[in-house]
Structure formats: structure tokens, C-alpha cells
Tab-separated table of C-alpha atoms in Angstrom:
chain	number	residue	atom	x	y	z
A	1	UNK	CA	-133.452	133.967	-172.970
A	2	UNK	CA	-131.748	137.382	-172.845
A	3	UNK	CA	-127.902	137.385	-174.795
A	4	UNK	CA	-124.955	137.762	-173.372
A	5	UNK	CA	-122.356	140.344	-173.971
A	6	UNK	CA	-118.724	139.321	-172.819
A	7	UNK	CA	-115.061	140.090	-173.212
A	8	UNK	CA	-112.229	137.237	-172.849
A	9	UNK	CA	-108.288	137.492	-171.438
A	10	UNK	CA	-107.723	140.048	-174.071
A	11	UNK	CA	-109.770	142.339	-174.244
A	12	UNK	CA	-111.839	141.129	-176.871
A	13	UNK	CA	-115.895	141.764	-177.504
A	14	UNK	CA	-118.322	139.225	-177.854
A	15	UNK	CA	-121.985	139.027	-177.972
A	16	UNK	CA	-123.932	135.252	-177.519
A	17	UNK	CA	-127.336	134.720	-179.167
A	18	UNK	CA	-129.608	132.439	-177.404
A	19	UNK	CA	-131.805	132.889	-180.466
A	20	UNK	CA	-129.762	132.174	-182.635
A	21	UNK	CA	-127.141	130.198	-181.112
A	22	UNK	CA	-124.483	131.685	-182.588
A	23	UNK	CA	-121.227	133.960	-181.193
A	24	UNK	CA	-119.781	137.114	-182.951
A	25	UNK	CA	-116.875	138.782	-182.386
A	26	UNK	CA	-117.812	142.922	-181.778
A	27	UNK	CA	-115.996	146.267	-181.653
A	28	UNK	CA	-116.757	147.818	-177.754
A	29	UNK	CA	-118.829	150.430	-179.397
A	30	UNK	CA	-120.912	147.984	-180.421
A	31	UNK	CA	-120.803	146.078	-177.328
A	32	UNK	CA	-121.210	148.872	-174.953
A	33	UNK	CA	-124.149	149.842	-177.167
A	34	UNK	CA	-125.656	146.153	-176.777
A	35	UNK	CA	-124.811	146.380	-172.820
A	36	UNK	CA	-126.948	149.406	-172.667
A	37	UNK	CA	-129.645	147.724	-174.774
A	38	UNK	CA	-129.615	144.867	-172.442
A	39	UNK	CA	-129.074	146.536	-169.054
A	40	UNK	CA	-131.642	149.615	-169.506
A	41	UNK	CA	-134.212	148.812	-172.593
A	42	UNK	CA	-136.360	151.404	-170.786
A	43	UNK	CA	-134.299	154.558	-171.175
A	44	UNK	CA	-132.341	153.285	-173.640
A	45	UNK	CA	-133.748	154.971	-176.472
A	46	UNK	CA	-132.426	158.225	-174.255
A	47	UNK	CA	-129.009	157.231	-173.558
A	48	UNK	CA	-125.924	159.046	-174.358
A	49	UNK	CA	-125.097	157.235	-177.256
A	50	UNK	CA	-127.969	158.914	-179.702
A	51	UNK	CA	-125.668	162.406	-179.056
A	52	UNK	CA	-122.578	161.238	-180.764
A	53	UNK	CA	-122.923	161.514	-184.817
A	54	UNK	CA	-119.862	159.330	-184.427
A	55	UNK	CA	-121.674	156.362	-183.156
A	56	UNK	CA	-123.638	155.915	-186.568
A	57	UNK	CA	-121.678	153.009	-187.357
A	58	UNK	CA	-122.000	151.119	-184.730
A	59	UNK	CA	-125.773	151.947	-184.364
A	60	UNK	CA	-126.552	150.903	-188.151
A	61	UNK	CA	-124.338	147.575	-186.521
A	62	UNK	CA	-126.995	147.504	-183.635
A	63	UNK	CA	-130.064	147.602	-186.218
A	64	UNK	CA	-129.209	145.263	-188.163
A	65	UNK	CA	-128.365	142.388	-185.285
A	66	UNK	CA	-131.449	143.897	-183.537
A	67	UNK	CA	-133.768	143.097	-187.106
A	68	UNK	CA	-132.264	139.725	-187.949
A	69	UNK	CA	-133.217	138.173	-184.129
A	70	UNK	CA	-130.181	138.579	-182.445
A	71	UNK	CA	-131.926	140.464	-179.750
A	72	UNK	CA	-134.415	138.317	-179.313
A	73	UNK	CA	-135.568	137.060	-176.441
A	74	UNK	CA	-137.478	134.181	-176.422
A	75	UNK	CA	-136.502	130.525	-177.147
A	76	UNK	CA	-135.683	128.940	-180.676
A	77	UNK	CA	-136.957	125.583	-179.155
A	78	UNK	CA	-139.613	123.945	-178.096
A	79	UNK	CA	-138.162	121.482	-175.489
A	80	UNK	CA	-141.231	119.578	-175.438
A	81	UNK	CA	-140.387	116.610	-178.067
A	82	UNK	CA	-142.011	113.217	-177.538
A	83	UNK	CA	-141.315	109.455	-178.475
A	84	UNK	CA	-143.657	107.761	-180.943
A	85	UNK	CA	-143.599	104.040	-181.836
A	86	UNK	CA	-142.348	104.343	-185.561
A	87	UNK	CA	-139.230	106.149	-183.274
A	88	UNK	CA	-138.252	102.524	-181.734
A	89	UNK	CA	-139.270	100.622	-185.045
A	90	UNK	CA	-136.926	102.965	-187.150
A	91	UNK	CA	-133.951	102.907	-184.325
A	92	UNK	CA	-134.094	98.813	-183.986
A	93	UNK	CA	-133.544	98.489	-187.880
A	94	UNK	CA	-130.484	100.939	-187.563
A	95	UNK	CA	-128.758	100.043	-184.553
A	96	UNK	CA	-125.306	100.916	-183.901
A	97	UNK	CA	-123.317	98.327	-181.610
A	98	UNK	CA	-124.478	95.521	-179.519
A	99	UNK	CA	-122.685	94.928	-176.464
A	100	UNK	CA	-122.513	91.643	-175.024
A	101	UNK	CA	-122.193	91.556	-171.329
A	102	UNK	CA	-120.664	88.245	-171.394
A	103	UNK	CA	-120.038	87.614	-168.142
A	104	UNK	CA	-120.100	89.886	-164.429
A	105	UNK	CA	-117.079	88.009	-163.120
A	106	UNK	CA	-113.912	90.134	-162.898
A	107	UNK	CA	-109.717	88.901	-161.962
A	108	UNK	CA	-109.245	92.361	-161.009
A	109	UNK	CA	-110.519	93.893	-157.758
A	110	UNK	CA	-109.547	97.457	-159.004
A	111	UNK	CA	-109.946	99.860	-155.869
A	112	UNK	CA	-112.017	102.684	-157.576
A	113	UNK	CA	-114.635	99.862	-159.599
A	114	UNK	CA	-118.306	101.472	-159.165
A	115	UNK	CA	-118.890	97.581	-158.676
A	116	UNK	CA	-116.804	97.154	-155.630
A	117	UNK	CA	-117.181	99.309	-152.212
A	118	UNK	CA	-117.056	102.917	-153.058
A	119	UNK	CA	-120.242	102.583	-154.634
A	120	UNK	CA	-123.391	102.119	-154.376
A	121	UNK	CA	-124.210	100.957	-157.709
A	122	UNK	CA	-126.666	98.635	-158.711
A	123	UNK	CA	-123.849	95.667	-158.281
A	124	UNK	CA	-123.927	92.740	-160.037
A	125	UNK	CA	-124.274	89.224	-158.976
A	126	UNK	CA	-120.608	88.493	-159.720
A	127	UNK	CA	-121.793	84.709	-160.561
A	128	UNK	CA	-123.755	85.703	-163.964
A	129	UNK	CA	-122.960	85.031	-166.887
A	130	UNK	CA	-124.579	85.281	-170.327
A	131	UNK	CA	-125.512	81.978	-171.850
A	132	UNK	CA	-124.971	81.570	-175.413
A	133	UNK	CA	-128.785	81.265	-176.016
A	134	UNK	CA	-129.987	84.564	-175.051
A	135	UNK	CA	-126.632	85.503	-177.044
A	136	UNK	CA	-128.328	83.935	-180.120
A	137	UNK	CA	-131.219	85.327	-179.519
A	138	UNK	CA	-130.418	88.845	-179.647
A	139	UNK	CA	-128.394	88.070	-182.812
A	140	UNK	CA	-130.891	86.657	-184.647
A	141	UNK	CA	-133.752	89.738	-183.873
A	142	UNK	CA	-131.628	92.407	-184.667
A	143	UNK	CA	-130.469	90.057	-188.606
A	144	UNK	CA	-134.390	90.094	-189.046
A	145	UNK	CA	-134.330	93.704	-188.210
A	146	UNK	CA	-131.263	94.384	-190.460
A	147	UNK	CA	-132.836	92.810	-193.350
A	148	UNK	CA	-136.375	94.904	-192.596
A	149	UNK	CA	-137.565	97.490	-195.029
A	150	UNK	CA	-137.169	99.977	-192.359
A	151	UNK	CA	-133.444	100.065	-192.274
A	152	UNK	CA	-131.704	103.123	-193.852
A	153	UNK	CA	-128.579	101.942	-195.404
A	154	UNK	CA	-127.311	99.267	-196.871
A	155	UNK	CA	-123.652	98.172	-196.447
A	156	UNK	CA	-123.302	99.492	-192.958
A	157	UNK	CA	-121.644	98.365	-190.612
A	158	UNK	CA	-122.579	96.948	-187.415
A	159	UNK	CA	-120.125	96.772	-184.354
A	160	UNK	CA	-120.456	93.709	-181.840
A	161	UNK	CA	-118.577	94.562	-178.157
A	162	UNK	CA	-117.433	91.842	-175.687
A	163	UNK	CA	-117.462	93.377	-172.426
A	164	UNK	CA	-117.306	91.988	-168.101
A	165	UNK	CA	-116.500	91.889	-165.848
A	166	UNK	CA	-113.416	90.704	-168.106
A	167	UNK	CA	-114.833	89.036	-171.059
A	168	UNK	CA	-112.029	87.153	-172.043
A	169	UNK	CA	-113.185	84.816	-168.485
A	170	UNK	CA	-115.847	83.567	-171.198
A	171	UNK	CA	-113.434	83.131	-173.800
A	172	UNK	CA	-115.303	80.000	-175.327
A	173	UNK	CA	-118.886	82.056	-175.065
A	174	UNK	CA	-116.769	84.889	-176.918
A	175	UNK	CA	-116.087	82.539	-180.134
A	176	UNK	CA	-119.155	81.144	-180.196
A	177	UNK	CA	-120.987	84.574	-180.628
A	178	UNK	CA	-118.486	85.582	-183.101
A	179	UNK	CA	-118.473	82.735	-184.953
A	180	UNK	CA	-122.560	82.354	-185.376
A	181	UNK	CA	-122.661	86.224	-186.321
A	182	UNK	CA	-119.893	85.848	-188.837
A	183	UNK	CA	-121.722	82.914	-190.325
A	184	UNK	CA	-124.882	84.384	-191.377
A	185	UNK	CA	-125.093	85.956	-195.192
A	186	UNK	CA	-125.077	89.658	-194.071
A	187	UNK	CA	-125.196	90.904	-197.834
A	188	UNK	CA	-127.175	94.746	-196.521
A	189	UNK	CA	-124.746	94.609	-193.991
A	190	UNK	CA	-121.549	93.939	-192.255
A	191	UNK	CA	-120.167	92.820	-188.110
A	192	UNK	CA	-117.723	94.494	-186.605
A	193	UNK	CA	-116.146	92.987	-183.308
A	194	UNK	CA	-114.261	95.178	-180.378
A	195	UNK	CA	-113.529	94.043	-176.669
A	196	UNK	CA	-112.563	95.903	-173.749
A	197	UNK	CA	-110.410	93.804	-171.182
A	198	UNK	CA	-107.866	94.145	-168.510
A	199	UNK	CA	-105.176	92.241	-170.417
A	200	UNK	CA	-104.507	89.480	-168.006
A	201	UNK	CA	-105.387	86.761	-170.447
A	202	UNK	CA	-104.245	87.642	-173.514
A	203	UNK	CA	-101.085	85.436	-173.748
A	204	UNK	CA	-104.111	82.244	-173.738
A	205	UNK	CA	-106.222	84.330	-175.881
A	206	UNK	CA	-104.501	87.008	-178.645
A	207	UNK	CA	-103.901	84.471	-181.793
A	208	UNK	CA	-108.111	83.800	-182.070
A	209	UNK	CA	-108.889	88.119	-181.635
A	210	UNK	CA	-105.964	89.041	-184.337
A	211	UNK	CA	-106.755	86.510	-186.364
A	212	UNK	CA	-110.820	87.553	-186.744
A	213	UNK	CA	-109.563	90.891	-186.060
A	214	UNK	CA	-111.009	92.501	-183.057
A	215	UNK	CA	-110.562	95.922	-181.919
A	216	UNK	CA	-109.078	95.717	-178.474
A	217	UNK	CA	-109.167	98.479	-175.754
A	218	UNK	CA	-107.289	97.685	-173.098
A	219	UNK	CA	-107.455	99.024	-169.467
A	220	UNK	CA	-104.081	99.910	-168.000
A	221	UNK	CA	-103.383	103.172	-166.192
A	222	UNK	CA	-99.563	103.471	-166.884
A	223	UNK	CA	-96.340	101.475	-165.112
A	224	UNK	CA	-96.378	99.965	-162.161
A	225	UNK	CA	-96.617	102.625	-159.460
A	226	UNK	CA	-99.479	103.890	-161.049
A	227	UNK	CA	-101.222	100.572	-161.620
A	228	UNK	CA	-101.104	100.103	-157.848
A	229	UNK	CA	-104.497	100.044	-157.847
A	230	UNK	CA	-105.173	97.512	-160.509
A	231	UNK	CA	-104.843	94.602	-158.114
A	232	UNK	CA	-105.564	90.629	-159.143
A	233	UNK	CA	-107.825	88.718	-156.718
A	234	UNK	CA	-105.012	87.307	-154.275
A	235	UNK	CA	-104.318	91.290	-153.924
A	236	UNK	CA	-100.896	91.171	-156.332
A	237	UNK	CA	-100.217	93.830	-158.926
A	238	UNK	CA	-101.339	92.721	-162.239
A	239	UNK	CA	-99.019	95.162	-164.255
A	240	UNK	CA	-96.305	92.770	-164.694
A	241	UNK	CA	-98.252	90.070	-166.313
A	242	UNK	CA	-100.480	92.299	-168.470
A	243	UNK	CA	-97.737	94.159	-169.176
A	244	UNK	CA	-95.549	91.014	-170.362
A	245	UNK	CA	-99.065	89.889	-172.686
A	246	UNK	CA	-98.814	93.178	-174.341
A	247	UNK	CA	-95.468	93.126	-175.759
A	248	UNK	CA	-95.854	89.979	-176.948
A	249	UNK	CA	-98.663	91.028	-178.587
A	250	UNK	CA	-96.860	94.206	-179.811
A	251	UNK	CA	-93.595	91.503	-180.649
A	252	UNK	CA	-96.147	89.069	-182.451
A	253	UNK	CA	-98.681	90.712	-184.417
A	254	UNK	CA	-97.071	94.487	-184.893
A	255	UNK	CA	-99.792	95.466	-187.769
A	256	UNK	CA	-102.510	94.400	-185.695
A	257	UNK	CA	-101.430	96.281	-182.357
A	258	UNK	CA	-100.851	99.734	-184.251
A	259	UNK	CA	-104.354	99.361	-186.068
A	260	UNK	CA	-106.275	97.726	-183.879
A	261	UNK	CA	-105.288	97.938	-180.215
A	262	UNK	CA	-105.863	101.274	-178.066
A	263	UNK	CA	-105.802	102.159	-174.099
A	264	UNK	CA	-107.838	103.559	-171.635
A	265	UNK	CA	-105.893	104.711	-168.493
A	266	UNK	CA	-108.056	106.072	-165.329
A	267	UNK	CA	-106.291	109.221	-164.245
A	268	UNK	CA	-106.332	109.224	-160.130
A	269	UNK	CA	-103.603	110.761	-157.534
A	270	UNK	CA	-100.723	108.149	-158.469
A	271	UNK	CA	-100.793	109.480	-162.016
A	272	UNK	CA	-98.439	112.054	-163.490
A	273	UNK	CA	-99.933	112.679	-167.472
A	274	UNK	CA	-96.042	113.152	-168.294
A	275	UNK	CA	-95.057	110.067	-166.784
A	276	UNK	CA	-97.935	108.294	-168.103
A	277	UNK	CA	-97.800	109.509	-171.610
A	278	UNK	CA	-94.103	108.533	-171.744
A	279	UNK	CA	-94.659	105.519	-170.644
A	280	UNK	CA	-97.405	104.773	-173.149
A	281	UNK	CA	-95.158	106.037	-175.746
A	282	UNK	CA	-91.919	104.238	-175.112
A	283	UNK	CA	-93.163	101.192	-174.867
A	284	UNK	CA	-96.180	100.667	-177.499
A	285	UNK	CA	-95.747	103.833	-179.655
A	286	UNK	CA	-99.340	104.983	-178.283
A	287	UNK	CA	-101.266	107.736	-176.979
A	288	UNK	CA	-103.937	106.468	-174.554
A	289	UNK	CA	-107.090	107.877	-173.759
A	290	UNK	CA	-107.838	109.092	-169.862
A	291	UNK	CA	-110.966	108.914	-167.665
A	292	UNK	CA	-111.515	110.472	-164.338
A	293	UNK	CA	-113.289	108.500	-161.027
A	294	UNK	CA	-116.409	109.128	-161.530
A	295	UNK	CA	-119.041	110.567	-158.204
A	296	UNK	CA	-121.991	109.002	-159.874
A	297	UNK	CA	-123.944	106.715	-156.918
A	298	UNK	CA	-120.530	107.211	-154.265
A	299	UNK	CA	-121.294	106.377	-151.225
A	300	UNK	CA	-120.942	109.079	-148.410
A	301	UNK	CA	-118.922	107.406	-146.067
A	302	UNK	CA	-116.219	107.459	-149.617
A	303	UNK	CA	-115.857	110.909	-150.112
A	304	UNK	CA	-113.470	111.887	-148.652
A	305	UNK	CA	-111.116	108.397	-149.919
A	306	UNK	CA	-112.305	110.101	-153.326
A	307	UNK	CA	-111.249	112.927	-152.888
A	308	UNK	CA	-108.027	112.137	-151.844
A	309	UNK	CA	-107.900	110.148	-154.708
A	310	UNK	CA	-109.327	112.555	-157.940
A	311	UNK	CA	-107.622	113.628	-160.128
A	312	UNK	CA	-108.381	116.216	-163.027
A	313	UNK	CA	-106.767	115.283	-166.584
A	314	UNK	CA	-107.746	118.799	-167.896
A	315	UNK	CA	-106.250	120.488	-164.809
A	316	UNK	CA	-103.136	118.210	-165.032
A	317	UNK	CA	-102.718	118.834	-168.809
A	318	UNK	CA	-102.890	122.833	-168.441
A	319	UNK	CA	-100.185	122.365	-165.696
A	320	UNK	CA	-98.521	120.649	-168.464
A	321	UNK	CA	-99.714	122.146	-171.286
A	322	UNK	CA	-95.839	123.842	-172.689
A	323	UNK	CA	-94.353	120.355	-171.871
A	324	UNK	CA	-97.044	118.478	-174.280
A	325	UNK	CA	-97.486	118.746	-177.467
A	326	UNK	CA	-100.769	119.859	-179.786
A	327	UNK	CA	-101.241	116.771	-181.173
A	328	UNK	CA	-100.987	115.222	-178.230
A	329	UNK	CA	-103.329	117.496	-176.098
A	330	UNK	CA	-106.084	117.421	-178.698
A	331	UNK	CA	-106.318	114.019	-178.313
A	332	UNK	CA	-105.648	113.516	-174.317
A	333	UNK	CA	-107.952	116.712	-172.883
A	334	UNK	CA	-111.307	115.597	-172.467
A	335	UNK	CA	-112.596	119.250	-172.704
A	336	UNK	CA	-111.581	120.434	-175.554
A	337	UNK	CA	-113.817	117.619	-178.017
A	338	UNK	CA	-117.387	119.596	-176.020
A	339	UNK	CA	-115.556	123.081	-176.579
A	340	UNK	CA	-114.877	122.630	-179.898
A	341	UNK	CA	-118.223	120.847	-180.726
A	342	UNK	CA	-119.857	124.069	-178.768
A	343	UNK	CA	-117.967	126.649	-180.695
A	344	UNK	CA	-118.400	124.559	-184.308
A	345	UNK	CA	-122.560	124.408	-182.901
A	346	UNK	CA	-122.159	128.967	-182.266
A	347	UNK	CA	-120.359	129.410	-185.739
A	348	UNK	CA	-123.278	130.059	-187.639
A	349	UNK	CA	-123.348	127.494	-190.309
A	350	UNK	CA	-124.523	124.537	-188.421
A	351	UNK	CA	-128.310	123.173	-188.620
A	352	UNK	CA	-129.967	121.008	-187.055
A	353	UNK	CA	-131.760	119.313	-189.951
A	354	UNK	CA	-133.034	120.079	-193.179
A	355	UNK	CA	-135.722	122.434	-192.110
A	356	UNK	CA	-133.635	124.488	-190.851
A	357	UNK	CA	-130.697	124.748	-194.013
A	358	UNK	CA	-134.077	125.457	-195.874
A	359	UNK	CA	-136.103	127.769	-194.235
A	360	UNK	CA	-133.457	129.532	-191.485
A	361	UNK	CA	-136.197	128.244	-189.295
A	362	UNK	CA	-135.733	127.072	-185.874
A	363	UNK	CA	-138.673	126.635	-184.221
A	364	UNK	CA	-139.077	123.029	-183.460
A	365	UNK	CA	-139.008	120.388	-180.764
A	366	UNK	CA	-136.418	119.367	-179.618
A	367	UNK	CA	-135.766	116.033	-177.266
A	368	UNK	CA	-134.510	117.063	-173.736
A	369	UNK	CA	-131.096	117.070	-172.779
A	370	UNK	CA	-128.275	115.076	-175.062
A	371	UNK	CA	-129.620	111.749	-173.828
A	372	UNK	CA	-129.593	108.944	-176.808
A	373	UNK	CA	-133.358	108.044	-177.406
A	374	UNK	CA	-133.976	103.899	-177.283
A	375	UNK	CA	-132.026	101.783	-179.654
A	376	UNK	CA	-130.529	105.129	-181.664
A	377	UNK	CA	-126.880	104.107	-180.989
A	378	UNK	CA	-126.224	101.107	-178.772
A	379	UNK	CA	-127.794	98.455	-176.813
A	380	UNK	CA	-126.414	96.826	-174.248
A	381	UNK	CA	-127.072	93.478	-173.474
A	382	UNK	CA	-126.564	92.586	-169.358
A	383	UNK	CA	-125.711	88.928	-168.609
A	384	UNK	CA	-129.014	88.336	-167.136
A	385	UNK	CA	-130.489	88.503	-170.950
A	386	UNK	CA	-131.961	92.335	-170.393
A	387	UNK	CA	-131.478	95.428	-172.427
A	388	UNK	CA	-130.258	98.861	-171.474
A	389	UNK	CA	-129.106	101.874	-173.458
A	390	UNK	CA	-125.249	101.631	-172.937
A	391	UNK	CA	-122.760	100.085	-170.547
A	392	UNK	CA	-121.757	103.412	-168.588
A	393	UNK	CA	-125.464	104.548	-167.530
A	394	UNK	CA	-125.920	100.739	-165.333
A	395	UNK	CA	-128.296	98.335	-165.099
A	396	UNK	CA	-131.652	101.215	-163.893
A	397	UNK	CA	-133.456	102.251	-167.130
A	398	UNK	CA	-133.869	98.523	-168.693
A	399	UNK	CA	-135.649	98.924	-172.469
A	400	UNK	CA	-136.439	94.768	-172.740
A	401	UNK	CA	-135.195	91.113	-172.014
A	402	UNK	CA	-134.448	87.793	-173.404
A	403	UNK	CA	-137.788	85.647	-171.955
A	404	UNK	CA	-137.274	81.793	-170.624
A	405	UNK	CA	-137.995	80.724	-174.406
A	406	UNK	CA	-135.716	82.780	-176.060
A	407	UNK	CA	-137.803	85.609	-177.082
A	408	UNK	CA	-137.276	89.301	-177.591
A	409	UNK	CA	-139.877	91.024	-175.550
A	410	UNK	CA	-139.523	94.465	-175.921
A	411	UNK	CA	-142.406	96.554	-174.857
A	412	UNK	CA	-143.034	99.887	-177.132
A	413	UNK	CA	-145.330	101.276	-174.589
A	414	UNK	CA	-144.043	100.769	-171.837
A	415	UNK	CA	-140.572	102.544	-172.988
A	416	UNK	CA	-142.529	105.411	-174.490
A	417	UNK	CA	-144.276	105.993	-171.911
A	418	UNK	CA	-141.167	105.777	-169.313
A	419	UNK	CA	-138.756	108.309	-171.420
A	420	UNK	CA	-141.630	110.606	-172.294
A	421	UNK	CA	-142.193	110.273	-168.501
A	422	UNK	CA	-137.952	111.404	-167.693
A	423	UNK	CA	-138.677	114.265	-170.798
A	424	UNK	CA	-141.832	115.556	-169.336
A	425	UNK	CA	-140.221	115.510	-165.673
A	426	UNK	CA	-136.620	117.799	-167.216
A	427	UNK	CA	-137.936	119.853	-170.087
A	428	UNK	CA	-139.052	122.913	-167.431
A	429	UNK	CA	-135.420	122.857	-166.092
A	430	UNK	CA	-134.018	122.991	-169.487
A	431	UNK	CA	-136.375	125.689	-171.297
A	432	UNK	CA	-134.794	127.979	-168.638
A	433	UNK	CA	-131.168	126.685	-168.835
A	434	UNK	CA	-129.009	128.341	-171.474
A	435	UNK	CA	-127.239	125.682	-172.483
A	436	UNK	CA	-130.308	124.219	-173.761
A	437	UNK	CA	-128.748	123.975	-177.575
A	438	UNK	CA	-126.033	122.412	-176.819
A	439	UNK	CA	-126.667	120.405	-173.675
A	440	UNK	CA	-124.180	117.685	-173.552
A	441	UNK	CA	-125.455	116.263	-170.401
A	442	UNK	CA	-126.789	112.443	-170.420
A	443	UNK	CA	-129.595	112.279	-168.098
A	444	UNK	CA	-128.808	108.460	-167.159
A	445	UNK	CA	-125.956	109.425	-165.696
A	446	UNK	CA	-127.554	112.475	-163.428
A	447	UNK	CA	-129.903	110.055	-161.897
A	448	UNK	CA	-132.866	111.729	-163.755
A	449	UNK	CA	-131.942	115.465	-162.823
A	450	UNK	CA	-130.046	118.362	-163.427
A	451	UNK	CA	-130.022	121.992	-162.874
A	452	UNK	CA	-130.197	124.234	-165.868
A	453	UNK	CA	-127.385	127.157	-165.901
A	454	UNK	CA	-128.340	130.260	-165.720
A	455	UNK	CA	-127.453	133.979	-167.635
A	456	UNK	CA	-123.805	134.385	-164.764
A	457	UNK	CA	-122.987	130.651	-165.355
A	458	UNK	CA	-123.527	130.917	-168.749
A	459	UNK	CA	-121.453	134.090	-169.318
A	460	UNK	CA	-118.388	132.720	-167.415
A	461	UNK	CA	-118.398	129.182	-169.499
A	462	UNK	CA	-118.565	131.344	-172.902
A	463	UNK	CA	-115.535	132.977	-171.247
A	464	UNK	CA	-113.668	130.315	-170.294
A	465	UNK	CA	-114.656	128.803	-174.000
A	466	UNK	CA	-113.353	131.954	-175.893
A	467	UNK	CA	-110.221	131.598	-173.417
A	468	UNK	CA	-109.451	127.857	-174.170
A	469	UNK	CA	-109.669	128.114	-178.140
A	470	UNK	CA	-107.089	131.128	-177.882
A	471	UNK	CA	-104.689	129.289	-175.798
A	472	UNK	CA	-104.925	126.246	-177.904
A	473	UNK	CA	-105.157	127.761	-181.823
A	474	UNK	CA	-102.399	125.299	-182.898
A	475	UNK	CA	-104.842	122.601	-181.652
A	476	UNK	CA	-108.060	123.789	-182.782
A	477	UNK	CA	-106.686	123.870	-186.552
A	478	UNK	CA	-105.441	119.623	-185.549
A	479	UNK	CA	-109.374	119.075	-185.227
A	480	UNK	CA	-110.521	121.510	-188.098
A	481	UNK	CA	-107.864	119.179	-190.528
A	482	UNK	CA	-109.438	116.040	-188.400
A	483	UNK	CA	-113.082	116.681	-189.670
A	484	UNK	CA	-112.225	117.624	-193.382
């Protein structure tokens, strides 16, 4: 793939080398020279640049870049990475997160829920609950894995998550799982716990959650008018109950609330970014995370409804950027983390591994997309005892299950065959994509398919990225400080 030269809104000039995966700042003369070389390679040697003796310095810099591979058009990555049995075995012993779907029942019926009318997802049976026997079988299996020789480190933390539906509908099961896992002899690792909840039942169970230091993510869109899509089963507003419970939690356990409670607000057409930020700041002294409505698995007949409800977080932030402090901007803008990650990767000091660091050789096998390999980070155990990559990708890509005798069943060959088939299917597109070096796409959230980014699209992305960084210099400094 050919390198790209481009300018930002301030008429600064840049070169992006796909081969080196670097962005460098250049002057206008060098920009013009490189552009001529890229656009007219056959007549380049006879172009007018070589008749001007004043460009000797520019030519020296051009030749330096050429000699060091900045203009190479071949891709440094071989997009044919494969998974092997050893990869799964190592991943199983070093899993970071186990999330249990305690129940598929919920005491809300949110309009935008992916398991309701708008979406054609693999909707779960709302009557299914997880059994303790299944949860115990999972914990026992991984307890052995975490104590095996394949475990890469000691004294590490493993997260057990409680998810739903609404997990507090099965508080009895949550308590069983937590108490059982805490009773195990975990010398080489430790468990910590988290829950994602709508907050309707917090008044009943907050004492236990606080006592066991369970990290809590509460789903709340904002004040009463903003939370109108979050209705109870009896079609009443859930906000008054949830708000009362949260105020009680904050008053009864202020230190716990400060350290362990965070919020996720779904952003939609009823949302006002400044109003929502003010609500969370005044009432809870918190900055919420924002998530947008998803279009994945949206039913065709609901496309217009979706369009009327959707609102972009990034656009709302940009429209109000002068009224939002850099600290808040850094935390809530969903575009910025990807932007900073991309720029860091193109800064010339980012290495894919020790081989790249020590030899400078970037020619290596590359697993397509940014999708997690099986068990590399998370395991989502659904209420029916099946294993899935994570709670965000649904139920269509199982990795194993608990059988009727409560034994863990993981078919390594089946997983390898399926995942390597996924990779083979997408690899030919990846090798043509200008973002293959910096992909952020989860294959499973794109229905095992996506389209490659071409040179024109990449050029526009680079311009937007640099302009975003320049608009948000103070936020970039905050990001740098947070990484130190």
C-alpha cells in the first residue's frame, strides 16, 4: 500500500508510511516532492525539482526516508495468523474475566434494549436462570487452570462479574457464587467482583454488596425526563425508585460509593449532554460513561424509529466543547481513546513485541481484526450454561458448555476450525485495508464481515485524527499523564 501525504486544517504537512506505520511532520517542499514521487513515479527523475539547486536539503531528506523504507508499498504484516491448541490452553489458564449471566429475566422493559422489539438479535428465553451447579462447575474448572503450570503469573486478580437481565433478581445465586469462590484457597491469584445493575433492587441488597466490595456499574440515562425509555414492567417510570436507592447508597456508604460505583448512560434523542453531566455531578459527584444506540441486528421496520432516537455522543461533545472541561471531555468522548491509541501507535516508539523491538523486523503473522482470541480476556457464561466470547457479542459464537453431569466441555478442534475459518474469510479484505495495522473492529460485532478502508478513506481519517488532536491538546496532555 502506497504511503499517504496529507495536510491538516492549519496547513501543516504530514507523511504516513503504511510500511513503517508512522506519521511524521514534513515541510511543504518535501510534501510536494513526495507527492510527485507517489503520483508520477515513472517521470519523477526528470521532474522540475531536480533543476532547482535550492532543494538539495529536501532531496537529502527525501532520500533518507526512501532508504529507510518510508515509501515501501508492501505490507509489513502477513495477515494469515493462525490459532493453535497451545493458544487456547495458555489462554484458559490466564483468563482475566468470568461473567455470569445470572438470569435472562429483567424487571425493566427499556425501549432500546437489544432483546426487545427493535432488534432481531438471538433473544434469550426470559424464563432461563443460571443454576449454582453450573456456576460451581465453571469456577472449579478455572480454579484448576489458574493453579496450573500454564498460568503466567502469580498474585494476579481475576474478575467475576454478575450480569443479566437484572442480576439482583437472583441475589440468592449471586451470594452463593461469591461466598463459594471466596472460600477457595487462592494463593496464586485473587477474585474480585463486579455487577452491572439497573438499581431497582439496590435498597434490598446494598449492604451485602458493600460488605464484599463489589464494584458496581449502574445503568441510568440521567434525570426523570432523560430516563423515560427505562420503564418498569408495569409501564411506570423506573427513575424515582432508582434515584432514591442511589441516594440511600451514597448516604449510607459514602466511601464505597466514591470508589466502587460508576454509571453508564445510554445517549439518545431525549439526552442533553450538559444537562446529563450536570445531573450526575450535582447528585453523585460522578462523570458517567456514555454509550450510543447500536444498529447491529436492527429490524428493518424499526430503522426510522432508530434514526429518530439516535444521537451521536461525539457530535454532542463537539457542539458543547467550549462548555465541557478537558477532564470531562477526556473521559466521555468515545472517539478520543481510539484517536490517542492510533497516534501512539504511529509515533515511532510502538512495538508489536520483543522481536520487533530488538530487530526492527515487522514482518510477522497477524491475526485479522482486533477481535479477542478465545479466552484471551473474557468468558461470558450464559444462563443456559454455554460459553461465549463476551457479553457484548451475543449468543451466536459459543466456545463450550457445561453438560448434564456438570462437566466443562470445550472442543479445541471445533474452536480452532471455526476461528481459523473466520480469519481466512476476512484476511483477504484485511490485507487490502489501510487500517490493518491499527484495526479496532470486533469481527463478531460486524457479523463476521467488514469492508477494507481504502487510500482515500484513510487520508480523510488521518486528517480528521490530526485535526482532533490539535483541537484537544489539553486533553492529549491529560491522556499522557494518565499513562505515566
